PDB file of C-alpha atoms in Angstrom:
ATOM      1  CA  MET A   1     -70.881 -70.679 -74.333  1.00 81.00           C
ATOM      2  CA  TYR A   2     -73.682 -72.679 -75.898  1.00 93.00           C
ATOM      3  CA  THR A   3     -73.914 -76.389 -76.702  1.00 95.00           C
ATOM      4  CA  ALA A   4     -74.022 -77.974 -80.143  1.00 97.00           C
ATOM      5  CA  LYS A   5     -77.609 -79.009 -79.365  1.00 95.00           C
ATOM      6  CA  ASP A   6     -78.499 -75.375 -78.564  1.00 93.00           C
ATOM      7  CA  LEU A   7     -77.193 -74.305 -81.952  1.00 95.00           C
ATOM      8  CA  ALA A   8     -78.870 -77.218 -83.736  1.00 95.00           C
ATOM      9  CA  ASN A   9     -82.153 -75.979 -82.244  1.00 93.00           C
ATOM     10  CA  TRP A  10     -81.356 -72.439 -83.401  1.00 94.00           C
ATOM     11  CA  PHE A  11     -80.797 -73.573 -86.994  1.00 95.00           C
ATOM     12  CA  LEU A  12     -83.835 -75.871 -86.958  1.00 95.00           C
ATOM     13  CA  ALA A  13     -86.009 -73.026 -85.683  1.00 92.00           C
ATOM     14  CA  HIS A  14     -85.118 -71.203 -88.911  1.00 92.00           C
ATOM     15  CA  GLU A  15     -85.612 -74.011 -91.411  1.00 94.00           C
ATOM     16  CA  SER A  16     -86.138 -77.712 -91.883  1.00 96.00           C
ATOM     17  CA  MET A  17     -82.962 -79.443 -93.112  1.00 98.00           C
ATOM     18  CA  THR A  18     -81.299 -82.822 -93.440  1.00 98.00           C
ATOM     19  CA  PRO A  19     -78.926 -84.062 -90.737  1.00 98.00           C
ATOM     20  CA  LYS A  20     -76.028 -83.632 -93.181  1.00 98.00           C
ATOM     21  CA  LYS A  21     -76.866 -79.988 -93.814  1.00 98.00           C
ATOM     22  CA  LEU A  22     -77.356 -79.364 -90.094  1.00 98.00           C
ATOM     23  CA  GLN A  23     -73.877 -80.746 -89.362  1.00 98.00           C
ATOM     24  CA  LYS A  24     -72.279 -78.475 -91.963  1.00 98.00           C
ATOM     25  CA  MET A  25     -74.215 -75.426 -90.747  1.00 98.00           C
ATOM     26  CA  LEU A  26     -72.953 -76.142 -87.228  1.00 98.00           C
ATOM     27  CA  TYR A  27     -69.435 -76.558 -88.590  1.00 98.00           C
ATOM     28  CA  TYR A  28     -69.434 -73.198 -90.368  1.00 98.00           C
ATOM     29  CA  ALA A  29     -71.039 -71.439 -87.385  1.00 98.00           C
ATOM     30  CA  TYR A  30     -68.326 -72.901 -85.139  1.00 98.00           C
ATOM     31  CA  ALA A  31     -65.473 -72.167 -87.571  1.00 98.00           C
ATOM     32  CA  TRP A  32     -66.508 -68.570 -88.231  1.00 98.00           C
ATOM     33  CA  THR A  33     -67.108 -67.867 -84.536  1.00 97.00           C
ATOM     34  CA  LEU A  34     -63.642 -69.251 -83.795  1.00 97.00           C
ATOM     35  CA  THR A  35     -62.149 -67.096 -86.545  1.00 97.00           C
ATOM     36  CA  LEU A  36     -63.988 -63.842 -85.904  1.00 96.00           C
ATOM     37  CA  THR A  37     -63.952 -63.775 -82.097  1.00 96.00           C
ATOM     38  CA  ASN A  38     -60.308 -64.689 -81.450  1.00 96.00           C
ATOM     39  CA  GLU A  39     -57.271 -62.498 -82.069  1.00 93.00           C
ATOM     40  CA  LYS A  40     -54.622 -65.122 -82.862  1.00 91.00           C
ATOM     41  CA  GLU A  41     -54.255 -68.824 -83.537  1.00 89.00           C
ATOM     42  CA  ASP A  42     -52.371 -69.618 -80.330  1.00 91.00           C
ATOM     43  CA  ASP A  43     -55.218 -68.359 -78.110  1.00 93.00           C
ATOM     44  CA  LEU A  44     -58.516 -69.772 -79.352  1.00 96.00           C
ATOM     45  CA  SER A  45     -60.435 -69.489 -76.097  1.00 95.00           C
ATOM     46  CA  ASN A  46     -63.631 -68.113 -77.681  1.00 96.00           C
ATOM     47  CA  LYS A  47     -65.616 -71.088 -78.962  1.00 96.00           C
ATOM     48  CA  LEU A  48     -69.258 -71.370 -79.923  1.00 97.00           C
ATOM     49  CA  PHE A  49     -69.669 -74.698 -78.103  1.00 97.00           C
ATOM     50  CA  PRO A  50     -67.375 -77.260 -76.438  1.00 97.00           C
ATOM     51  CA  GLU A  51     -68.135 -80.269 -78.666  1.00 98.00           C
ATOM     52  CA  LYS A  52     -65.546 -81.184 -81.308  1.00 98.00           C
ATOM     53  CA  PHE A  53     -65.933 -82.017 -84.987  1.00 98.00           C
ATOM     54  CA  GLU A  54     -64.679 -85.307 -86.373  1.00 98.00           C
ATOM     55  CA  ALA A  55     -63.619 -85.760 -90.021  1.00 98.00           C
ATOM     56  CA  TRP A  56     -66.171 -88.324 -91.194  1.00 98.00           C
ATOM     57  CA  VAL A  57     -66.595 -89.567 -94.764  1.00 97.00           C
ATOM     58  CA  HIS A  58     -69.339 -87.031 -95.494  1.00 97.00           C
ATOM     59  CA  GLY A  59     -67.558 -84.092 -93.875  1.00 98.00           C
ATOM     60  CA  PRO A  60     -67.317 -82.548 -90.386  1.00 98.00           C
ATOM     61  CA  VAL A  61     -69.605 -84.155 -87.801  1.00 98.00           C
ATOM     62  CA  VAL A  62     -70.356 -83.596 -84.114  1.00 98.00           C
ATOM     63  CA  PRO A  63     -71.012 -87.214 -83.015  1.00 98.00           C
ATOM     64  CA  GLU A  64     -73.559 -86.198 -80.348  1.00 98.00           C
ATOM     65  CA  ILE A  65     -75.636 -84.371 -82.966  1.00 98.00           C
ATOM     66  CA  TYR A  66     -75.324 -87.319 -85.345  1.00 98.00           C
ATOM     67  CA  GLN A  67     -76.733 -89.639 -82.659  1.00 98.00           C
ATOM     68  CA  GLU A  68     -79.599 -87.242 -81.995  1.00 97.00           C
ATOM     69  CA  TYR A  69     -80.768 -86.977 -85.618  1.00 98.00           C
ATOM     70  CA  LYS A  70     -79.488 -90.108 -87.416  1.00 97.00           C
ATOM     71  CA  GLY A  71     -83.011 -91.522 -87.585  1.00 97.00           C
ATOM     72  CA  TYR A  72     -83.890 -88.913 -90.202  1.00 98.00           C
ATOM     73  CA  GLY A  73     -81.341 -90.342 -92.654  1.00 96.00           C
ATOM     74  CA  TYR A  74     -81.505 -88.305 -95.853  1.00 95.00           C
ATOM     75  CA  THR A  75     -84.865 -86.707 -95.052  1.00 97.00           C
ATOM     76  CA  ASN A  76     -85.402 -83.289 -93.520  1.00 98.00           C
ATOM     77  CA  ILE A  77     -85.590 -82.825 -89.781  1.00 97.00           C
ATOM     78  CA  PRO A  78     -88.811 -80.873 -89.199  1.00 95.00           C
ATOM     79  CA  LYS A  79     -88.532 -77.182 -88.425  1.00 93.00           C
ATOM     80  CA  CYS A  80     -88.698 -76.643 -84.649  1.00 85.00           C
ATOM     81  CA  GLU A  81     -91.332 -74.553 -83.003  1.00 74.00           C
ATOM     82  CA  SER A  82     -89.971 -71.105 -82.232  1.00 63.00           C
ATOM     83  CA  GLU A  83     -90.290 -71.726 -78.470  1.00 54.00           C
ATOM     84  CA  SER A  84     -87.453 -74.258 -78.674  1.00 57.00           C
ATOM     85  CA  GLU A  85     -85.126 -71.743 -80.284  1.00 63.00           C
ATOM     86  CA  ILE A  86     -82.319 -70.702 -77.993  1.00 75.00           C
ATOM     87  CA  ASP A  87     -82.031 -67.004 -77.317  1.00 81.00           C
ATOM     88  CA  ILE A  88     -78.677 -65.823 -78.653  1.00 87.00           C
ATOM     89  CA  ASP A  89     -77.983 -62.908 -76.345  1.00 86.00           C
ATOM     90  CA  ASN A  90     -74.534 -62.057 -77.717  1.00 90.00           C
ATOM     91  CA  LYS A  91     -75.020 -59.704 -80.683  1.00 93.00           C
ATOM     92  CA  ASP A  92     -71.708 -60.701 -82.300  1.00 94.00           C
ATOM     93  CA  ILE A  93     -72.606 -64.401 -82.179  1.00 94.00           C
ATOM     94  CA  LYS A  94     -76.119 -63.644 -83.459  1.00 94.00           C
ATOM     95  CA  SER A  95     -74.599 -61.711 -86.360  1.00 96.00           C
ATOM     96  CA  ILE A  96     -72.260 -64.610 -87.227  1.00 97.00           C
ATOM     97  CA  LEU A  97     -75.142 -67.104 -87.125  1.00 96.00           C
ATOM     98  CA  ASP A  98     -77.270 -64.864 -89.340  1.00 96.00           C
ATOM     99  CA  GLN A  99     -74.390 -64.588 -91.821  1.00 97.00           C
ATOM    100  CA  VAL A 100     -73.871 -68.367 -91.818  1.00 98.00           C
ATOM    101  CA  MET A 101     -77.591 -68.806 -92.604  1.00 97.00           C
ATOM    102  CA  LEU A 102     -77.354 -66.226 -95.379  1.00 97.00           C
ATOM    103  CA  VAL A 103     -74.170 -67.570 -97.009  1.00 97.00           C
ATOM    104  CA  TYR A 104     -74.419 -71.334 -96.456  1.00 98.00           C
ATOM    105  CA  GLY A 105     -78.167 -71.787 -95.957  1.00 97.00           C
ATOM    106  CA  LYS A 106     -78.856 -71.673 -99.697  1.00 97.00           C
ATOM    107  CA  PHE A 107     -76.877 -74.895-100.212  1.00 98.00           C
ATOM    108  CA  ASP A 108     -78.089 -78.429 -99.527  1.00 97.00           C
ATOM    109  CA  GLY A 109     -76.186 -80.987 -97.475  1.00 98.00           C
ATOM    110  CA  ASN A 110     -74.453 -82.492-100.514  1.00 98.00           C
ATOM    111  CA  ASP A 111     -73.228 -79.077-101.690  1.00 98.00           C
ATOM    112  CA  LEU A 112     -71.895 -78.291 -98.213  1.00 98.00           C
ATOM    113  CA  GLU A 113     -70.225 -81.706 -97.995  1.00 98.00           C
ATOM    114  CA  SER A 114     -68.455 -80.969-101.283  1.00 98.00           C
ATOM    115  CA  ILE A 115     -67.320 -77.543-100.055  1.00 98.00           C
ATOM    116  CA  THR A 116     -65.911 -78.919 -96.776  1.00 98.00           C
ATOM    117  CA  HIS A 117     -64.077 -81.650 -98.701  1.00 97.00           C
ATOM    118  CA  GLN A 118     -62.147 -78.968-100.576  1.00 97.00           C
ATOM    119  CA  GLU A 119     -61.058 -77.134 -97.435  1.00 98.00           C
ATOM    120  CA  GLU A 120     -57.911 -77.715 -95.391  1.00 98.00           C
ATOM    121  CA  PRO A 121     -59.420 -78.501 -91.955  1.00 98.00           C
ATOM    122  CA  TRP A 122     -61.281 -81.627 -93.140  1.00 98.00           C
ATOM    123  CA  LYS A 123     -58.550 -82.675 -95.587  1.00 98.00           C
ATOM    124  CA  GLU A 124     -55.827 -82.389 -92.930  1.00 98.00           C
ATOM    125  CA  ALA A 125     -57.787 -84.479 -90.406  1.00 98.00           C
ATOM    126  CA  ARG A 126     -58.475 -87.152 -93.073  1.00 98.00           C
ATOM    127  CA  GLU A 127     -54.831 -87.417 -94.145  1.00 97.00           C
ATOM    128  CA  GLY A 128     -53.872 -91.079 -94.572  1.00 97.00           C
ATOM    129  CA  TYR A 129     -57.507 -92.239 -94.800  1.00 97.00           C
ATOM    130  CA  GLY A 130     -59.181 -93.483 -97.966  1.00 95.00           C
ATOM    131  CA  PRO A 131     -62.320 -91.749 -99.281  1.00 93.00           C
ATOM    132  CA  LEU A 132     -64.649 -94.298 -97.664  1.00 95.00           C
ATOM    133  CA  ASP A 133     -62.570 -95.151 -94.578  1.00 97.00           C
ATOM    134  CA  SER A 134     -64.184 -94.611 -91.207  1.00 96.00           C
ATOM    135  CA  CYS A 135     -62.387 -91.835 -89.352  1.00 96.00           C
ATOM    136  CA  SER A 136     -62.910 -90.168 -85.980  1.00 97.00           C
ATOM    137  CA  GLU A 137     -59.966 -87.756 -86.143  1.00 98.00           C
ATOM    138  CA  ILE A 138     -60.728 -84.382 -84.541  1.00 98.00           C
ATOM    139  CA  ILE A 139     -60.689 -81.390 -86.893  1.00 98.00           C
ATOM    140  CA  SER A 140     -58.155 -78.924 -85.505  1.00 97.00           C
ATOM    141  CA  ASP A 141     -59.392 -75.561 -84.215  1.00 97.00           C
ATOM    142  CA  GLU A 142     -56.024 -74.064 -85.168  1.00 97.00           C
ATOM    143  CA  THR A 143     -56.359 -75.268 -88.752  1.00 97.00           C
ATOM    144  CA  MET A 144     -59.905 -73.907 -88.933  1.00 98.00           C
ATOM    145  CA  TYR A 145     -58.698 -70.527 -87.701  1.00 97.00           C
ATOM    146  CA  LYS A 146     -55.724 -70.433 -90.102  1.00 96.00           C
ATOM    147  CA  THR A 147     -57.927 -71.456 -93.046  1.00 97.00           C
ATOM    148  CA  TYR A 148     -60.756 -68.992 -92.538  1.00 97.00           C
ATOM    149  CA  ILE A 149     -58.733 -66.002 -91.300  1.00 96.00           C
ATOM    150  CA  LYS A 150     -57.087 -65.883 -94.748  1.00 95.00           C
ATOM    151  CA  ARG A 151     -60.499 -65.129 -96.251  1.00 94.00           C
ATOM    152  CA  ILE A 152     -60.925 -61.939 -94.263  1.00 90.00           C
ATOM    153  CA  ALA A 153     -57.349 -60.667 -94.040  1.00 68.00           C
TER     154      ALA A 153
END
């Protein structure tokens, strides 16, 4: 298992991006790893990293990653030097990360925020909260799995 910071470094070794986009890239990497490496929703032991996503106003957020990069605001975090890139030694995980870059990497942070706002995991965690209400509800791994497995079944 990796850490969210490991994966943030992996994404930032590939391109410069805003903190918002980085959060959403981490979210989709986590969600698709959860979906593609587990057999059923009641045994989700394969996870990309241990940190959890909270359903914030602007979409899924790992608070530790937010704290790390919040100083960049709406500007791009510089691309990391390749030496800081984590070596992804699991070929299945590497393939998922490459696919996430290919599919979601073409969008900016605002586009990805809009996409996550239309999906069940974020909406379910935000239930009962207004659009601008602060929220630290955890986005359910089970709901992520159930949502994304439908796209490949």
